[in-house]
DNA sequence: TATCGGGTTGACAGCGTTGTCAGACTGAGA
DNA sequence: TCTCAGTCTGACAACGCTGTCAACCCGATA
């Protein structure tokens, strides 16, 4: 007895390669498997002395519970699936790690799945895949327009997504930042600076987020009594922002609301190439507030999203769904924040120039 | 019989909510569970007629195999764990999705884990966590200096990482881009442009990648017979690049090799603020080739890494390790590519200016 | 017709764990 | 000392699947 204590204390070298089972621990400690199970799961009704002896055996044998066996009998896997678009866009990515941390804290593991294109077919395949892995709920992030999820494919599984779903599913919550409000704030900001002709460089309109931002811009223009300027559709990339900006005419437009920061960077670059100064001749507002936005040659005015908060909220809602706790609402929209930097300026300055 | 065929054909409405078991399918098809198992697993020795009947029952009942039960009996989970740093840095992130796709293709699911700080303790915790989840191998990405992995913690589990491991473990392969060579190429490029006083803005030197790039720069300087300029350590962020650049003296230095693109962006911004033109007065080379690097106000000369190739290779090696196939080498270094754009210029132009 | 061999099928055990339930043990009170 | 309630402990079945092995069927051959 004392010997083994010493051995543990000194972190005896190699652990047994083949992992011990509950019954091995039981034999080693001289108790039943059930008692070991109780100790391992921190259940009550075990004499402290026995508990200690069992724990010692657990450590000595390097016992680790077998997740599959446990899942089989408890019918719980404590796994949640994440479906996201396979692109290193800042948005979907930024939330990813917060998602994992939140899931970890809640006692769940994250299984990752990607879809190239958020088509109904690919989505269904991803869901099947996760279902087969035994996940207890799914988070659908970033991608896609309104989701068309065959309810049968989901089999009643809890889902949290950033996009709304066509058929109102029973176990579904939408958690997203309030894209539309963010866009309206951007327009308002430009309006307050005296801009009246404001264009929009949109994201790919197959994305719900892109539609939301465009609609927010439209709404903002209408609210201000302005005629919406031209809209050009990009694909979120700096490259596409660069191209889009080339098609914008300085005579028609004094400001652009761009659907994300990377396109905004491309746009600013394009304006510069055309001899249009930002913000002197043209104001630009981005969206996302990527970390490097503040350190561009022209620090970017942009709309900040709180991806961390979104991720945490998503996990919270999903876990509530999984554990059958009551949920308050089925759609949650998180606030955005306008960050004013140097890429926007008063139109007065322009006119006097 | 015909009835059910029709029902299937018309995609009869709601599927049963509780998922059917193998025995249910067996009963429905009038065969043994073993036969259903054979059909589901595509094993031979089942009469085509029976096979079809079983498949029909599978579809009718909406049967999905129970992963836990399967894992329990086969002792295989087909899950691999990913440990990565919880930051939306471009590098670790860019490979993530390729990793998932490669794993999917190889028939494995990815379980995600993050560590805040790649300390020995956090790493051990993450490994324990993954082990408890039953992963068959682990990929450690991005983070950290030389890994100190207690072999006991790993319990002989296959590991692929981007950083080398202190104790040579038996089941371990390193897959990384050849950071050092990339850095040397950058220095060489600056040298060829006539630069002789070249500084370095390094990443956090707790990162293996940062050390590699700094050492590559040092080596490149030595190879060219140059005295290494000052080194300033950043934290990968644009902000830190901005700060670092402020401490660099134009009188001492005509070029900077920056350890990643985002710091390079911050540095360029800082130089501009100080009235130092890039590339006129100062050449800057980045590292990574982030998508927006080409669309900066000063398009960035940088060293491109192929994250996709790295991810695919990592999965390939890990799967080989898991499936006990022979591996060729225990460390693999992928090539980089120098992308020359506008942030570097000949030093001649500088002198004449 | 009897025998043989291949393809096909099913009975049964077992993977490692937890839930159920009955039994054993304990100390307090009569 | 005996009873009783409460605490502790273990035997056993079950979770859903696959591996093993024996049994069966069939046509071909002797």
XYZ file of C-alpha atoms (C1' of nucleotides) in Angstrom:
766
model
C 0.000 0.000 0.000
C 2.638 2.454 1.039
C 4.755 1.344 -1.849
C 2.173 2.229 -4.427
C 1.606 5.591 -2.807
C 5.268 6.342 -3.198
C 5.206 5.151 -6.746
C 2.370 7.494 -7.605
C 4.079 10.325 -5.836
C 7.141 9.858 -7.966
C 5.125 9.723 -11.189
C 6.230 6.280 -12.103
C 7.458 6.119 -15.669
C 5.525 4.499 -18.458
C 1.839 3.949 -18.090
C 0.379 0.736 -19.385
C -0.147 1.179 -23.119
C -3.426 -0.672 -23.353
C -5.967 1.321 -21.434
C -7.493 -0.269 -18.367
C -11.181 -0.993 -18.069
C -13.500 -0.395 -15.205
C -13.281 -4.048 -14.256
C -9.493 -3.854 -14.080
C -9.727 -0.985 -11.655
C -12.346 -2.851 -9.687
C -10.140 -5.902 -9.415
C -7.160 -3.799 -8.434
C -9.085 -1.981 -5.745
C -10.972 -5.020 -4.605
C -14.432 -3.590 -5.217
C -17.179 -4.035 -7.779
C -17.264 -2.243 -11.110
C -20.316 -0.375 -9.971
C -18.430 1.136 -7.082
C -15.647 2.239 -9.370
C -18.260 3.747 -11.626
C -19.644 5.641 -8.685
C -16.241 7.006 -7.771
C -15.374 7.965 -11.311
C -18.668 9.771 -11.739
C -18.476 11.418 -8.373
C -21.643 9.849 -7.142
C -22.504 9.769 -3.440
C -22.772 6.773 -1.142
C -19.204 5.581 -1.228
C -17.186 5.419 1.981
C -14.358 7.989 1.841
C -11.856 5.263 2.521
C -13.103 3.154 -0.389
C -13.320 6.165 -2.617
C -9.702 6.959 -1.956
C -8.598 3.407 -2.579
C -10.442 3.368 -5.889
C -9.002 6.672 -6.975
C -5.589 5.339 -6.230
C -6.226 2.357 -8.475
C -7.573 4.646 -11.172
C -4.374 6.642 -11.157
C -2.137 3.626 -10.861
C -3.683 1.871 -13.818
C -4.071 5.063 -15.812
C -7.728 4.347 -16.270
C -9.726 6.488 -18.649
C -13.442 5.939 -19.127
C -14.474 4.682 -22.528
C -16.599 7.362 -24.110
C -18.327 5.009 -26.512
C -19.483 2.631 -23.821
C -20.680 5.492 -21.746
C -22.528 7.076 -24.644
C -24.113 3.764 -25.467
C -25.671 3.309 -22.093
C -26.450 6.920 -21.212
C -27.680 7.837 -24.677
C -25.756 11.082 -24.393
C -22.666 11.954 -26.424
C -22.133 15.506 -25.268
C -21.070 16.423 -28.743
C -22.334 19.269 -30.801
C -21.751 19.677 -34.499
C -20.669 22.815 -36.246
C -21.402 23.406 -39.905
C -19.554 26.306 -41.438
C -18.424 27.458 -44.846
C -14.999 26.311 -45.838
C -13.431 29.697 -46.313
C -11.116 31.634 -44.109
C -13.381 34.641 -44.091
C -12.915 36.648 -40.981
C -16.489 36.422 -39.784
C -17.175 32.700 -39.640
C -13.668 32.129 -38.394
C -13.657 34.677 -35.623
C -16.576 33.056 -33.895
C -15.204 29.557 -34.248
C -12.833 29.568 -31.345
C -15.267 31.283 -29.038
C -17.774 28.661 -30.029
C -15.387 25.933 -29.013
C -14.554 27.540 -25.706
C -18.177 28.101 -24.861
C -18.992 24.509 -25.766
C -16.132 23.243 -23.636
C -17.343 25.224 -20.669
C -20.804 23.793 -21.130
C -19.356 20.300 -21.192
C -19.691 19.632 -24.904
C -17.161 18.849 -27.582
C -17.311 20.448 -31.000
C -17.222 18.378 -34.147
C -16.373 20.458 -37.166
C -17.910 20.121 -40.602
C -17.483 22.325 -43.601
C -19.552 22.880 -46.679
C -18.051 24.344 -49.789
C -21.255 25.875 -50.936
C -24.235 26.165 -48.664
C -26.607 24.374 -51.002
C -29.487 22.347 -49.695
C -27.754 19.164 -50.753
C -24.423 19.874 -49.123
C -26.119 21.006 -45.978
C -28.180 17.836 -45.835
C -25.048 15.788 -46.306
C -23.286 17.602 -43.502
C -26.240 17.093 -41.231
C -26.421 13.402 -42.035
C -22.751 13.143 -41.290
C -23.093 14.816 -37.924
C -26.175 12.820 -37.096
C -24.237 9.660 -37.820
C -21.536 10.866 -35.456
C -24.124 11.147 -32.755
C -24.110 14.882 -32.143
C -26.899 16.162 -29.938
C -27.309 19.495 -31.639
C -26.015 21.531 -34.558
C -24.782 25.065 -35.022
C -24.903 26.360 -38.566
C -22.643 29.332 -38.890
C -21.775 32.004 -41.354
C -22.809 30.573 -44.621
C -25.896 30.668 -46.656
C -29.115 32.460 -47.268
C -32.352 31.380 -45.738
C -31.843 27.756 -44.838
C -33.989 25.164 -46.486
C -33.644 22.291 -44.130
C -35.734 19.258 -44.722
C -37.214 18.713 -41.271
C -36.892 15.003 -41.838
C -33.142 15.331 -42.311
C -32.856 17.021 -38.967
C -34.969 14.446 -37.214
C -35.968 16.957 -34.608
C -32.414 17.774 -33.646
C -31.812 21.122 -31.956
C -30.323 23.720 -34.281
C -28.926 27.178 -33.818
C -28.053 29.142 -36.919
C -27.171 32.643 -37.974
C -29.668 32.466 -40.811
C -33.391 31.933 -40.469
C -34.934 28.711 -41.666
C -37.652 28.453 -44.307
C -39.886 26.016 -42.490
C -40.305 27.055 -38.913
C -38.755 24.122 -37.122
C -39.672 23.386 -33.549
C -36.150 23.080 -32.206
C -34.573 26.038 -33.840
C -33.129 29.315 -32.652
C -31.539 32.055 -34.731
C -28.632 33.950 -33.192
C -27.096 36.663 -35.304
C -25.738 40.156 -35.011
C -28.207 42.777 -36.073
C -26.684 43.304 -39.449
C -29.454 45.535 -40.615
C -29.138 47.930 -37.701
C -25.388 48.054 -38.224
C -25.850 49.007 -41.836
C -28.360 51.687 -40.927
C -25.946 53.135 -38.398
C -23.317 53.328 -41.110
C -25.664 55.157 -43.448
C -26.739 57.487 -40.695
C -23.124 58.294 -39.951
C -22.487 59.159 -43.591
C -25.666 61.193 -43.709
C -24.598 63.160 -40.671
C -21.336 63.941 -42.418
C -23.379 65.498 -45.189
C -23.283 62.681 -47.718
C -26.379 62.311 -49.846
C -25.277 60.024 -52.647
C -24.200 56.807 -50.980
C -23.406 53.640 -52.904
C -23.203 50.095 -51.579
C -20.751 47.326 -52.304
C -22.614 44.220 -51.227
C -21.443 40.775 -50.274
C -22.606 37.788 -52.293
C -26.358 37.971 -52.057
C -26.629 34.244 -51.662
C -25.557 34.990 -48.086
C -28.150 36.035 -45.623
C -25.689 38.430 -43.997
C -25.102 40.165 -47.306
C -28.810 40.597 -47.913
C -29.316 41.924 -44.411
C -26.603 44.525 -44.804
C -27.884 45.614 -48.156
C -31.424 45.876 -46.856
C -30.184 47.822 -43.875
C -28.470 50.226 -46.211
C -31.639 50.545 -48.310
C -33.727 51.125 -45.238
C -31.257 53.679 -43.916
C -31.364 55.561 -47.193
C -35.129 55.585 -47.194
C -35.284 56.689 -43.582
C -33.067 59.605 -44.491
C -35.197 60.396 -47.502
C -32.361 59.618 -49.907
C -32.384 57.928 -53.253
C -30.314 54.737 -52.919
C -27.144 54.911 -54.968
C -25.842 52.071 -57.083
C -25.257 48.613 -55.636
C -22.399 46.422 -56.774
C -22.121 42.835 -55.622
C -18.784 41.437 -54.497
C -17.765 38.136 -52.963
C -16.350 39.382 -49.634
C -12.770 39.382 -50.953
C -10.510 42.419 -51.176
C -10.130 41.601 -54.834
C -13.855 41.883 -55.491
C -14.028 45.129 -53.531
C -11.279 46.459 -55.718
C -13.175 45.552 -58.856
C -16.475 46.849 -57.566
C -15.023 50.222 -56.675
C -13.762 50.681 -60.217
C -17.312 50.627 -61.479
C -18.324 53.445 -59.152
C -18.400 56.944 -60.569
C -17.133 59.793 -58.411
C -19.573 62.147 -60.077
C -22.496 60.119 -58.848
C -21.339 59.156 -55.412
C -19.506 60.696 -52.448
C -19.548 57.740 -50.110
C -19.709 53.951 -50.119
C -20.975 51.585 -47.526
C -19.083 48.336 -48.055
C -20.413 45.050 -46.697
C -17.142 43.972 -45.099
C -13.732 45.327 -44.243
C -11.716 43.328 -46.716
C -13.797 44.544 -49.640
C -13.484 48.042 -48.185
C -9.701 47.694 -48.272
C -9.857 46.669 -51.910
C -12.177 49.560 -52.646
C -9.909 52.127 -51.018
C -7.010 50.778 -52.995
C -9.042 51.117 -56.208
C -10.081 54.670 -55.422
C -6.486 55.580 -54.806
C -5.506 54.107 -58.142
C -8.184 56.248 -59.783
C -6.839 59.339 -58.039
C -9.786 59.589 -55.695
C -8.668 60.419 -52.162
C -10.166 58.620 -49.182
C -11.659 60.264 -47.219
C -11.081 63.595 -48.976
C -12.980 62.733 -52.161
C -14.763 59.620 -51.004
C -15.865 58.265 -47.661
C -15.820 54.518 -47.047
C -17.422 52.507 -44.262
C -16.654 48.834 -43.789
C -18.201 46.085 -41.684
C -16.690 43.617 -39.163
C -13.866 45.640 -37.633
C -11.162 43.141 -38.408
C -8.145 43.630 -36.140
C -6.019 45.237 -38.822
C -8.741 47.717 -39.849
C -7.328 50.322 -37.485
C -3.872 50.001 -38.986
C -4.585 50.465 -42.636
C -2.981 53.383 -44.430
C -6.403 54.897 -44.046
C -7.722 53.537 -40.766
C -11.141 52.175 -41.493
C -14.451 53.438 -40.202
C -16.449 50.291 -39.747
C -19.254 48.473 -37.973
C -18.016 46.161 -35.264
C -19.655 42.823 -34.569
C -19.133 41.004 -31.336
C -18.381 37.514 -32.525
C -17.483 36.292 -29.091
C -20.840 37.272 -27.668
C -22.587 35.707 -30.628
C -20.747 32.457 -30.196
C -21.415 32.268 -26.508
C -25.060 33.011 -26.984
C -25.351 30.384 -29.699
C -23.932 27.694 -27.483
C -26.078 28.755 -24.601
C -29.243 28.541 -26.645
C -28.279 25.233 -28.183
C -27.511 23.673 -24.842
C -30.859 24.840 -23.539
C -32.536 23.261 -26.522
C -30.621 20.030 -26.013
C -31.365 19.856 -22.335
C -35.005 20.711 -22.807
C -34.867 23.883 -20.815
C -37.343 26.574 -21.723
C -36.111 29.120 -24.236
C -37.218 32.711 -24.259
C -37.196 33.652 -27.907
C -36.507 31.899 -31.143
C -34.492 34.720 -32.661
C -31.833 36.776 -31.017
C -30.124 39.748 -32.601
C -26.993 41.139 -31.041
C -26.118 44.829 -31.264
C -23.336 46.251 -33.408
C -21.142 49.235 -32.792
C -20.065 51.903 -35.226
C -16.329 52.554 -35.021
C -15.437 55.902 -36.559
C -11.886 56.219 -37.843
C -10.313 58.023 -40.771
C -11.955 56.620 -43.879
C -14.986 58.867 -43.525
C -15.029 62.641 -43.556
C -17.477 65.479 -43.756
C -18.690 66.219 -47.229
C -18.091 69.916 -46.494
C -14.400 69.342 -46.603
C -14.935 67.797 -49.986
C -16.893 70.700 -51.376
C -14.442 73.309 -50.188
C -11.545 71.334 -51.622
C -44.963 -4.780 -50.077
C -46.150 -2.697 -52.985
C -47.753 -0.332 -50.570
C -44.557 0.446 -48.798
C -42.766 0.936 -52.076
C -45.286 3.558 -53.011
C -44.942 5.164 -49.640
C -41.191 5.421 -50.009
C -41.518 6.701 -53.519
C -43.721 9.508 -52.336
C -41.374 10.361 -49.483
C -43.921 9.755 -46.815
C -44.106 12.616 -44.363
C -42.631 12.543 -40.915
C -40.034 10.001 -40.034
C -40.311 8.267 -36.726
C -38.799 10.576 -34.126
C -37.111 7.901 -32.042
C -34.418 6.373 -34.172
C -34.767 2.740 -35.114
C -32.284 0.115 -34.071
C -30.739 -2.651 -36.038
C -33.151 -5.126 -34.506
C -36.119 -3.033 -35.610
C -34.884 -3.108 -39.156
C -34.266 -6.823 -38.873
C -37.792 -7.439 -37.646
C -39.239 -5.247 -40.369
C -37.303 -7.004 -43.090
C -37.732 -10.440 -41.620
C -34.031 -11.212 -41.296
C -31.487 -11.388 -38.501
C -29.686 -8.368 -37.125
C -26.461 -9.750 -38.467
C -27.798 -9.679 -41.984
C -28.881 -6.090 -41.574
C -25.441 -5.315 -40.252
C -23.951 -6.911 -43.346
C -26.119 -4.818 -45.630
C -25.487 -1.597 -43.767
C -21.746 -2.178 -43.852
C -21.749 -3.262 -47.440
C -20.378 -6.682 -46.678
C -20.569 -9.522 -49.192
C -22.568 -12.739 -49.003
C -26.042 -11.355 -48.969
C -28.485 -12.307 -51.709
C -29.279 -9.253 -53.843
C -32.958 -9.776 -53.189
C -32.482 -9.800 -49.427
C -30.126 -6.859 -49.596
C -32.720 -4.832 -51.374
C -35.430 -5.765 -48.942
C -33.225 -4.748 -46.040
C -32.288 -1.452 -47.630
C -35.955 -0.753 -48.082
C -36.574 -1.329 -44.408
C -33.624 0.855 -43.537
C -35.082 3.723 -45.502
C -38.612 3.122 -44.311
C -37.662 3.161 -40.681
C -35.131 5.954 -41.100
C -32.489 3.804 -39.518
C -29.158 5.367 -38.659
C -26.382 3.297 -37.117
C -25.485 4.172 -33.565
C -21.915 5.442 -33.607
C -21.306 4.704 -29.946
C -22.335 1.089 -30.189
C -20.246 0.659 -33.263
C -17.232 2.298 -31.673
C -17.635 0.146 -28.629
C -17.421 -3.094 -30.492
C -14.978 -2.148 -33.240
C -12.692 -0.159 -30.963
C -12.480 2.496 -33.644
C -13.975 5.971 -33.385
C -12.681 7.475 -36.599
C -12.232 10.733 -34.822
C -9.169 12.887 -34.802
C -8.572 15.737 -32.446
C -7.280 19.154 -33.353
C -5.544 21.363 -30.851
C -5.069 24.921 -31.942
C -4.563 28.325 -30.388
C -7.714 30.247 -29.712
C -6.989 33.267 -31.844
C -8.254 34.228 -35.214
C -4.774 34.570 -36.601
C -4.737 33.957 -40.281
C -2.278 31.101 -40.223
C -3.832 28.608 -37.842
C -7.232 29.462 -39.215
C -6.453 29.097 -42.874
C -5.412 25.510 -42.478
C -8.370 24.597 -40.339
C -10.923 24.091 -43.043
C -8.546 22.222 -45.283
C -7.778 20.020 -42.331
C -11.434 19.231 -41.905
C -11.959 18.493 -45.567
C -8.945 16.247 -45.717
C -10.090 14.414 -42.610
C -13.561 13.978 -44.043
C -12.154 12.514 -47.215
C -10.084 10.094 -45.181
C -13.173 9.056 -43.269
C -12.433 10.831 -40.018
C -14.271 13.509 -38.107
C -12.477 16.443 -36.534
C -12.989 17.348 -32.921
C -11.824 20.842 -32.174
C -10.009 21.959 -29.063
C -8.447 25.285 -28.317
C -5.799 26.357 -25.887
C -5.483 29.954 -24.816
C -1.817 29.731 -24.194
C 0.226 26.796 -25.395
C 1.635 25.978 -22.002
C 2.515 22.442 -21.049
C -0.397 22.341 -18.651
C -3.035 23.558 -21.073
C -1.746 21.253 -23.733
C -1.907 18.304 -21.382
C -5.446 19.226 -20.471
C -6.475 19.434 -24.097
C -4.910 16.071 -24.780
C -6.636 14.480 -21.844
C -9.885 15.923 -23.056
C -9.439 14.525 -26.540
C -8.288 11.201 -25.206
C -11.434 11.023 -23.122
C -13.442 11.696 -26.248
C -11.828 8.700 -27.846
C -9.897 10.353 -30.655
C -7.466 8.097 -32.465
C -4.890 10.754 -33.195
C -4.133 14.398 -32.605
C -3.036 17.304 -34.759
C -1.411 20.175 -32.905
C -1.498 23.248 -35.047
C -0.134 26.725 -35.064
C 0.636 27.423 -31.493
C 3.632 27.066 -29.354
C 7.341 26.632 -29.283
C 8.956 23.271 -29.002
C 6.315 21.019 -27.521
C 6.952 19.444 -24.190
C 4.557 16.595 -24.214
C 4.669 14.174 -21.391
C 4.764 10.881 -23.261
C 2.551 9.430 -20.580
C -0.159 11.969 -21.321
C -0.192 10.926 -24.921
C -0.313 7.250 -24.127
C 1.285 6.400 -27.424
C -1.316 8.236 -29.457
C -0.310 9.325 -32.964
C 0.468 13.025 -33.194
C 1.176 15.395 -36.043
C 2.281 18.893 -35.168
C 3.769 21.957 -36.768
C 6.293 22.272 -33.978
C 8.878 19.694 -33.049
C 8.604 17.819 -29.786
C 11.207 17.818 -27.058
C 11.235 14.115 -26.355
C 11.343 12.204 -29.575
C 8.064 10.353 -29.411
C 7.582 7.191 -31.390
C 4.298 8.124 -33.010
C 5.047 11.646 -34.013
C 5.454 13.484 -37.292
C 6.188 17.164 -37.821
C 4.559 18.847 -40.817
C 5.310 22.502 -41.311
C 6.104 24.979 -44.024
C 9.781 25.690 -44.323
C 9.599 28.976 -42.480
C 13.308 29.368 -42.384
C 13.740 29.018 -46.129
C 10.932 31.493 -46.693
C 12.647 34.022 -44.480
C 15.937 33.520 -46.268
C 14.233 34.063 -49.611
C 12.845 37.334 -48.315
C 16.279 38.494 -47.187
C 17.816 37.425 -50.456
C 15.200 39.425 -52.341
C 15.996 42.542 -50.320
C 19.696 41.951 -50.792
C 19.242 41.693 -54.533
C 17.462 45.029 -54.473
C 20.576 46.484 -52.903
C 19.502 46.600 -49.282
C 22.273 46.027 -46.762
C 20.751 47.158 -43.492
C 17.726 44.950 -42.949
C 15.757 44.872 -39.716
C 13.334 42.226 -38.533
C 9.991 42.536 -36.801
C 9.526 39.147 -35.247
C 6.459 37.317 -34.053
C 6.177 36.324 -30.407
C 9.243 34.184 -29.841
C 7.290 31.755 -27.741
C 6.052 30.535 -31.103
C 8.131 28.091 -32.995
C 7.140 29.733 -36.276
C 8.366 33.091 -35.037
C 11.701 31.638 -34.017
C 12.057 29.871 -37.345
C 11.428 33.039 -39.301
C 13.825 35.042 -37.181
C 16.483 32.392 -37.516
C 15.909 32.261 -41.246
C 16.400 36.005 -41.409
C 19.592 35.729 -39.318
C 20.885 32.955 -41.493
C 20.036 34.873 -44.647
C 21.896 37.901 -43.357
C 24.920 35.833 -42.521
C 24.854 34.077 -45.866
C 24.892 37.457 -47.534
C 27.712 38.612 -45.302
C 25.568 41.276 -43.680
C 25.407 42.445 -40.124
C 21.900 41.645 -38.827
C 19.918 44.791 -38.135
C 17.782 45.305 -35.071
C 15.075 42.831 -34.112
C 11.817 43.947 -32.539
C 9.364 41.428 -31.216
C 5.655 41.805 -31.925
C 2.650 39.619 -31.215
C 1.473 38.987 -34.809
C -1.099 41.800 -34.642
C -1.169 44.853 -36.883
C -1.107 46.924 -33.744
C 2.174 45.424 -32.589
C 3.680 45.847 -36.042
C 2.712 49.473 -35.880
C 4.445 49.917 -32.541
C 7.492 47.959 -33.575
C 8.022 50.051 -36.675
C 8.064 53.218 -34.633
C 11.151 52.014 -32.832
C 13.010 51.503 -36.094
C 15.321 54.276 -37.219
C 15.377 55.179 -40.891
C 19.021 56.150 -40.566
C 19.961 52.631 -39.575
C 17.736 50.603 -41.797
C 16.460 50.607 -45.382
C 14.340 47.492 -45.261
C 12.353 45.343 -42.831
C 11.469 41.724 -42.990
C 8.262 41.349 -40.995
C 7.209 37.975 -39.639
C 3.634 38.195 -40.886
C 1.457 40.286 -43.150
C -0.710 41.873 -40.517
C 2.291 43.211 -38.627
C 3.655 44.375 -41.965
C 0.467 46.353 -42.548
C 0.832 48.001 -39.174
C 4.464 48.748 -39.902
C 3.713 50.358 -43.243
C 1.093 52.488 -41.578
C 3.623 53.554 -38.952
C 6.270 54.415 -41.523
C 3.745 56.547 -43.365
C 2.904 58.380 -40.187
C 6.599 59.082 -39.704
C 6.856 60.403 -43.218
C 8.815 57.442 -44.469
C 7.588 56.303 -47.874
C 7.114 52.599 -48.630
C 8.757 51.427 -50.781
C 10.526 54.656 -51.673
C 12.304 55.131 -48.358
C 11.751 51.735 -46.852
C 11.115 48.280 -48.229
C 8.856 45.881 -46.358
C 8.398 42.140 -46.804
C 5.647 40.260 -45.029
C 4.882 36.594 -44.501
C 1.734 34.496 -45.196
C 0.244 36.214 -48.232
C -3.133 36.845 -46.692
C -5.789 37.369 -49.376
C -5.976 41.120 -48.872
C -2.198 41.597 -49.063
C -2.414 42.304 -52.771
C -5.024 45.005 -52.240
C -3.375 47.150 -49.670
C -2.609 50.754 -50.511
C 0.869 49.435 -50.962
C 0.424 45.905 -52.245
C 2.567 43.713 -50.074
C 5.618 41.746 -51.066
C 5.365 38.626 -48.979
C 6.204 34.969 -48.524
C 3.332 32.680 -49.373
C 2.626 29.532 -47.414
C 0.467 26.782 -48.802
C -1.816 26.062 -45.880
C -3.983 23.732 -47.887
C -1.071 21.497 -48.794
C 0.127 21.538 -45.214
C -3.260 20.524 -43.907
C -3.656 17.719 -46.386
C -0.221 16.410 -45.661
C -0.843 16.532 -41.939
C -3.961 14.464 -42.201
C -2.294 12.023 -44.540
C 0.555 11.429 -42.145
C -1.699 11.146 -39.147
C -3.942 8.625 -40.832
C -0.909 6.583 -41.786
C 0.214 6.653 -38.189
C -3.230 5.649 -36.969
C -3.567 2.830 -39.425
C -0.070 1.577 -38.779
C 1.119 2.119 -42.280
C 4.802 2.771 -42.727
C 5.800 6.425 -42.748
C 8.696 7.768 -44.734
C 10.026 10.587 -42.614
C 9.242 12.051 -39.266
C 9.544 15.642 -40.361
C 8.208 17.225 -43.497
C 8.853 20.787 -44.573
C 6.761 22.311 -47.310
C 8.159 24.942 -49.659
C 7.218 28.612 -49.596
C 6.982 31.076 -52.439
C 8.155 34.666 -52.551
C 5.472 36.967 -53.956
C 6.961 40.243 -55.118
C 4.603 43.208 -55.171
C 5.011 46.901 -54.478
C 6.235 47.181 -50.910
C 9.818 46.489 -51.893
C 11.960 48.554 -54.229
C 15.544 48.864 -55.300
C 17.716 50.777 -52.909
C 19.106 52.710 -55.874
C 15.833 54.538 -56.224
C 16.174 55.500 -52.610
C 19.652 56.932 -52.943
C 18.799 58.972 -55.989
C 15.681 60.360 -54.294
C -29.163 -40.968 -55.075
C -25.427 -39.641 -51.923
C -21.724 -36.435 -51.266
C -19.386 -32.256 -51.472
C -18.309 -27.336 -51.387
C -19.541 -22.787 -51.842
C -22.545 -19.138 -50.791
C -25.903 -17.476 -47.464
C -27.982 -16.862 -42.961
C -28.631 -16.550 -38.008
C -27.639 -17.559 -32.783
C -24.970 -15.909 -29.525
C -21.418 -13.717 -27.019
C -19.159 -9.661 -25.918
C -17.442 -4.613 -26.390
C -17.220 -1.167 -21.419
C -20.236 1.252 -19.155
C -24.426 2.630 -16.096
C -29.242 1.785 -14.001
C -31.955 -1.125 -11.117
C -32.602 -3.435 -7.342
C -31.708 -6.363 -3.650
C -28.736 -7.374 0.049
C -25.382 -6.266 3.730
C -23.863 -3.371 6.977
C -24.128 0.497 10.374
C -25.482 3.100 14.500
C -29.450 4.833 17.085
C -33.271 3.915 19.764
C -36.242 0.643 22.388
C -30.029 -7.403 22.899
C -33.223 -6.536 19.029
C -35.303 -3.612 15.583
C -35.238 -0.184 12.221
C -33.962 3.283 9.041
C -30.419 4.768 6.525
C -26.076 4.106 4.156
C -23.160 1.482 1.445
C -22.134 -2.194 -1.921
C -22.473 -5.531 -5.630
C -24.974 -8.836 -9.052
C -26.975 -8.491 -13.149
C -29.148 -6.823 -17.157
C -29.092 -3.701 -20.781
C -27.403 -0.110 -24.232
C -26.821 -1.303 -30.041
C -23.681 -3.148 -32.594
C -20.177 -6.633 -34.849
C -17.259 -11.037 -34.822
C -17.340 -15.932 -34.545
C -18.987 -19.930 -35.761
C -22.269 -23.307 -36.803
C -26.100 -24.444 -39.671
C -28.398 -24.287 -43.736
C -29.372 -24.318 -48.688
C -28.239 -25.172 -53.313
C -26.402 -27.047 -57.536
C -22.616 -29.833 -59.188
C -20.286 -34.007 -59.117
C -19.577 -38.974 -58.363
